[in-house]
PDB file of C-alpha atoms in Angstrom:
ATOM      1  CA  MET A   1      30.293 -19.298  43.982  1.00 75.00           C
ATOM      2  CA  THR A   2      26.112 -18.849  43.894  1.00 88.00           C
ATOM      3  CA  THR A   3      23.548 -20.772  45.609  1.00 94.00           C
ATOM      4  CA  LYS A   4      20.149 -20.640  44.186  1.00 96.00           C
ATOM      5  CA  LEU A   5      17.147 -21.897  46.040  1.00 97.00           C
ATOM      6  CA  LYS A   6      13.488 -22.336  44.689  1.00 98.00           C
ATOM      7  CA  ALA A   7      11.005 -20.188  46.278  1.00 98.00           C
ATOM      8  CA  HIS A   8       7.087 -19.556  46.851  1.00 98.00           C
ATOM      9  CA  ILE A   9       6.140 -16.536  44.600  1.00 98.00           C
ATOM     10  CA  VAL A  10       4.073 -14.293  47.118  1.00 98.00           C
ATOM     11  CA  SER A  11       4.292 -10.887  44.879  1.00 98.00           C
ATOM     12  CA  ARG A  12       5.662 -10.943  41.575  1.00 98.00           C
ATOM     13  CA  GLY A  13       8.668  -9.043  40.219  1.00 98.00           C
ATOM     14  CA  LYS A  14      12.460  -9.136  40.111  1.00 98.00           C
ATOM     15  CA  ALA A  15      15.042  -7.246  42.233  1.00 98.00           C
ATOM     16  CA  GLN A  16      18.686  -7.520  42.877  1.00 98.00           C
ATOM     17  CA  GLY A  17      20.246  -5.417  46.237  1.00 98.00           C
ATOM     18  CA  ASP A  18      22.226  -6.126  49.510  1.00 98.00           C
ATOM     19  CA  ALA A  19      20.378  -8.550  51.960  1.00 98.00           C
ATOM     20  CA  LEU A  20      19.257  -6.889  55.393  1.00 98.00           C
ATOM     21  CA  VAL A  21      18.623  -9.830  57.578  1.00 98.00           C
ATOM     22  CA  SER A  22      16.411 -10.157  60.544  1.00 98.00           C
ATOM     23  CA  THR A  23      15.807 -13.040  62.848  1.00 98.00           C
ATOM     24  CA  GLN A  24      12.972 -10.823  64.437  1.00 97.00           C
ATOM     25  CA  PRO A  25       9.418 -10.619  62.870  1.00 97.00           C
ATOM     26  CA  ILE A  26       8.867  -7.058  61.786  1.00 97.00           C
ATOM     27  CA  SER A  27       5.859  -5.109  62.346  1.00 96.00           C
ATOM     28  CA  PHE A  28       5.296  -2.349  59.716  1.00 97.00           C
ATOM     29  CA  LEU A  29       3.152  -0.112  61.857  1.00 95.00           C
ATOM     30  CA  GLY A  30       5.102   1.378  64.244  1.00 90.00           C
ATOM     31  CA  SER A  31       8.342  -0.256  63.886  1.00 95.00           C
ATOM     32  CA  ILE A  32       9.622   1.515  60.760  1.00 97.00           C
ATOM     33  CA  ASP A  33       9.712   5.043  60.115  1.00 98.00           C
ATOM     34  CA  VAL A  34       7.573   5.392  56.546  1.00 98.00           C
ATOM     35  CA  LYS A  35       9.357   8.500  55.447  1.00 98.00           C
ATOM     36  CA  THR A  36      12.902   7.122  56.126  1.00 98.00           C
ATOM     37  CA  GLY A  37      12.800   3.332  56.207  1.00 98.00           C
ATOM     38  CA  ILE A  38      14.671   3.478  59.345  1.00 98.00           C
ATOM     39  CA  VAL A  39      13.647   0.738  61.997  1.00 98.00           C
ATOM     40  CA  VAL A  40      12.634   2.566  65.212  1.00 98.00           C
ATOM     41  CA  GLU A  41      11.258  -0.131  67.420  1.00 97.00           C
ATOM     42  CA  LYS A  42      13.530  -0.207  70.456  1.00 96.00           C
ATOM     43  CA  GLY A  43      14.998  -3.585  71.271  1.00 97.00           C
ATOM     44  CA  HIS A  44      14.481  -4.534  67.609  1.00 97.00           C
ATOM     45  CA  GLU A  45      17.761  -6.095  66.351  1.00 97.00           C
ATOM     46  CA  LEU A  46      17.646  -3.806  62.987  1.00 98.00           C
ATOM     47  CA  PHE A  47      16.986  -0.712  65.191  1.00 98.00           C
ATOM     48  CA  GLY A  48      18.495   2.248  63.802  1.00 98.00           C
ATOM     49  CA  LEU A  49      19.149   0.613  60.046  1.00 98.00           C
ATOM     50  CA  SER A  50      17.238   1.516  56.849  1.00 98.00           C
ATOM     51  CA  ILE A  51      15.401  -1.107  54.887  1.00 98.00           C
ATOM     52  CA  LYS A  52      15.396   1.555  52.006  1.00 98.00           C
ATOM     53  CA  GLY A  53      16.898  -0.408  48.714  1.00 98.00           C
ATOM     54  CA  LYS A  54      17.620  -3.624  50.887  1.00 98.00           C
ATOM     55  CA  VAL A  55      16.564  -7.309  50.126  1.00 98.00           C
ATOM     56  CA  LEU A  56      14.678  -7.770  53.479  1.00 98.00           C
ATOM     57  CA  VAL A  57      14.845 -11.043  54.829  1.00 98.00           C
ATOM     58  CA  PHE A  58      13.001 -11.972  57.902  1.00 98.00           C
ATOM     59  CA  PRO A  59      10.731 -14.474  59.518  1.00 98.00           C
ATOM     60  CA  GLY A  60       7.277 -12.830  58.813  1.00 97.00           C
ATOM     61  CA  GLY A  61       5.355  -9.898  59.718  1.00 96.00           C
ATOM     62  CA  LYS A  62       3.485  -9.227  62.920  1.00 94.00           C
ATOM     63  CA  GLY A  63       1.025  -6.607  64.211  1.00 89.00           C
ATOM     64  CA  SER A  64      -1.970  -4.759  62.793  1.00 87.00           C
ATOM     65  CA  THR A  65      -3.478  -4.889  59.503  1.00 88.00           C
ATOM     66  CA  VAL A  66      -2.651  -1.201  58.620  1.00 94.00           C
ATOM     67  CA  GLY A  67       0.910  -2.623  58.243  1.00 96.00           C
ATOM     68  CA  SER A  68      -0.055  -3.336  54.737  1.00 97.00           C
ATOM     69  CA  TYR A  69      -0.593   0.294  54.269  1.00 97.00           C
ATOM     70  CA  SER A  70       2.712   1.409  56.159  1.00 98.00           C
ATOM     71  CA  ILE A  71       4.542  -1.255  53.341  1.00 98.00           C
ATOM     72  CA  TYR A  72       2.457   1.014  50.630  1.00 98.00           C
ATOM     73  CA  GLN A  73       3.604   4.201  52.372  1.00 98.00           C
ATOM     74  CA  LEU A  74       7.080   3.482  52.152  1.00 98.00           C
ATOM     75  CA  LYS A  75       6.828   2.606  48.749  1.00 98.00           C
ATOM     76  CA  LYS A  76       5.469   5.981  47.925  1.00 98.00           C
ATOM     77  CA  ASN A  77       7.949   7.640  50.239  1.00 98.00           C
ATOM     78  CA  GLY A  78      10.933   6.094  48.213  1.00 98.00           C
ATOM     79  CA  ALA A  79      11.773   3.834  51.607  1.00 98.00           C
ATOM     80  CA  ALA A  80      11.016   0.583  50.969  1.00 98.00           C
ATOM     81  CA  PRO A  81      12.909  -2.609  50.457  1.00 98.00           C
ATOM     82  CA  MET A  82      13.599  -3.483  46.689  1.00 98.00           C
ATOM     83  CA  ALA A  83      12.608  -7.314  47.599  1.00 98.00           C
ATOM     84  CA  MET A  84      11.672  -9.104  50.609  1.00 98.00           C
ATOM     85  CA  ILE A  85      12.093 -12.853  51.794  1.00 98.00           C
ATOM     86  CA  ASN A  86      10.231 -14.494  54.679  1.00 98.00           C
ATOM     87  CA  ILE A  87      10.362 -17.593  56.001  1.00 98.00           C
ATOM     88  CA  ARG A  88       6.710 -17.782  55.944  1.00 97.00           C
ATOM     89  CA  THR A  89       4.420 -14.801  54.693  1.00 97.00           C
ATOM     90  CA  GLU A  90       1.606 -13.760  56.524  1.00 95.00           C
ATOM     91  CA  PRO A  91      -1.699 -11.725  54.913  1.00 96.00           C
ATOM     92  CA  ILE A  92      -0.708  -8.488  56.224  1.00 96.00           C
ATOM     93  CA  VAL A  93       3.156  -8.552  54.650  1.00 98.00           C
ATOM     94  CA  ALA A  94       1.648 -10.134  51.569  1.00 98.00           C
ATOM     95  CA  VAL A  95      -0.983  -7.535  50.744  1.00 97.00           C
ATOM     96  CA  GLY A  96       1.478  -4.731  51.362  1.00 98.00           C
ATOM     97  CA  ALA A  97       4.077  -6.269  48.947  1.00 98.00           C
ATOM     98  CA  ILE A  98       1.119  -7.031  46.085  1.00 98.00           C
ATOM     99  CA  ILE A  99      -0.415  -3.271  46.418  1.00 98.00           C
ATOM    100  CA  SER A 100       3.231  -1.920  46.604  1.00 98.00           C
ATOM    101  CA  ASP A 101       4.768  -3.897  43.527  1.00 98.00           C
ATOM    102  CA  ILE A 102       7.604  -5.121  45.941  1.00 98.00           C
ATOM    103  CA  PRO A 103       8.590  -9.032  45.230  1.00 99.00           C
ATOM    104  CA  LEU A 104       8.315 -11.143  47.751  1.00 98.00           C
ATOM    105  CA  VAL A 105       8.847 -14.588  48.214  1.00 98.00           C
ATOM    106  CA  ASP A 106       8.574 -17.375  50.750  1.00 98.00           C
ATOM    107  CA  ASN A 107       8.606 -20.845  51.821  1.00 98.00           C
ATOM    108  CA  LEU A 108      12.544 -21.388  50.475  1.00 98.00           C
ATOM    109  CA  GLN A 109      14.314 -24.973  50.307  1.00 94.00           C
ATOM    110  CA  GLU A 110      16.466 -23.453  53.243  1.00 95.00           C
ATOM    111  CA  ASN A 111      15.591 -21.206  55.784  1.00 97.00           C
ATOM    112  CA  PRO A 112      17.018 -17.714  54.387  1.00 98.00           C
ATOM    113  CA  VAL A 113      17.207 -16.173  57.946  1.00 97.00           C
ATOM    114  CA  SER A 114      19.881 -18.437  59.103  1.00 96.00           C
ATOM    115  CA  LEU A 115      21.468 -18.851  54.891  1.00 97.00           C
ATOM    116  CA  ILE A 116      21.641 -15.419  53.887  1.00 98.00           C
ATOM    117  CA  LYS A 117      23.860 -12.620  55.580  1.00 98.00           C
ATOM    118  CA  ASN A 118      23.983  -9.038  56.243  1.00 98.00           C
ATOM    119  CA  GLY A 119      25.396  -7.393  53.083  1.00 98.00           C
ATOM    120  CA  ASP A 120      24.967 -10.571  50.918  1.00 98.00           C
ATOM    121  CA  LYS A 121      24.266  -9.611  47.118  1.00 98.00           C
ATOM    122  CA  VAL A 122      20.803 -11.373  46.750  1.00 98.00           C
ATOM    123  CA  LEU A 123      18.863 -11.625  43.231  1.00 98.00           C
ATOM    124  CA  VAL A 124      14.888 -12.233  44.125  1.00 98.00           C
ATOM    125  CA  ASP A 125      13.271 -13.584  41.379  1.00 98.00           C
ATOM    126  CA  ALA A 126       9.479 -13.831  41.790  1.00 98.00           C
ATOM    127  CA  ILE A 127       8.579 -14.278  38.413  1.00 98.00           C
ATOM    128  CA  LEU A 128      10.140 -17.660  38.337  1.00 98.00           C
ATOM    129  CA  GLY A 129      10.031 -18.689  42.236  1.00 98.00           C
ATOM    130  CA  SER A 130      13.972 -18.426  43.074  1.00 98.00           C
ATOM    131  CA  VAL A 131      16.242 -16.945  45.142  1.00 98.00           C
ATOM    132  CA  GLU A 132      20.057 -16.437  44.034  1.00 98.00           C
ATOM    133  CA  ILE A 133      23.088 -15.462  46.678  1.00 97.00           C
ATOM    134  CA  LEU A 134      25.361 -13.682  44.262  1.00 96.00           C
TER     135      LEU A 134
END
């Protein structure tokens, strides 16, 4: 059975992939290796895992405005997530997703961090404004 939720569009696009879920905010500057997409922040629950090619589900960003450029570097290096889902997107992640052409949505009908599980197949439609758990 699929679950489909309405979502607010932040960065347009459409992508499908396996979910990688974090209950913790992510700083794209210093927390993720921009060459590999591997989370390098010690103590982060995703430490050692790669965001490359995943639908990255997390509450929102934290840290420096350079994080926007870090997201862009991830994309240029082929190490970016396919799409991102936030509880509430802040400007750093929004700008990074937009300049990198990464679909990004937030403000879902339900909390995506508690609803979506690691490995779930997820379709992010940031053209129509929906998230579908397949």
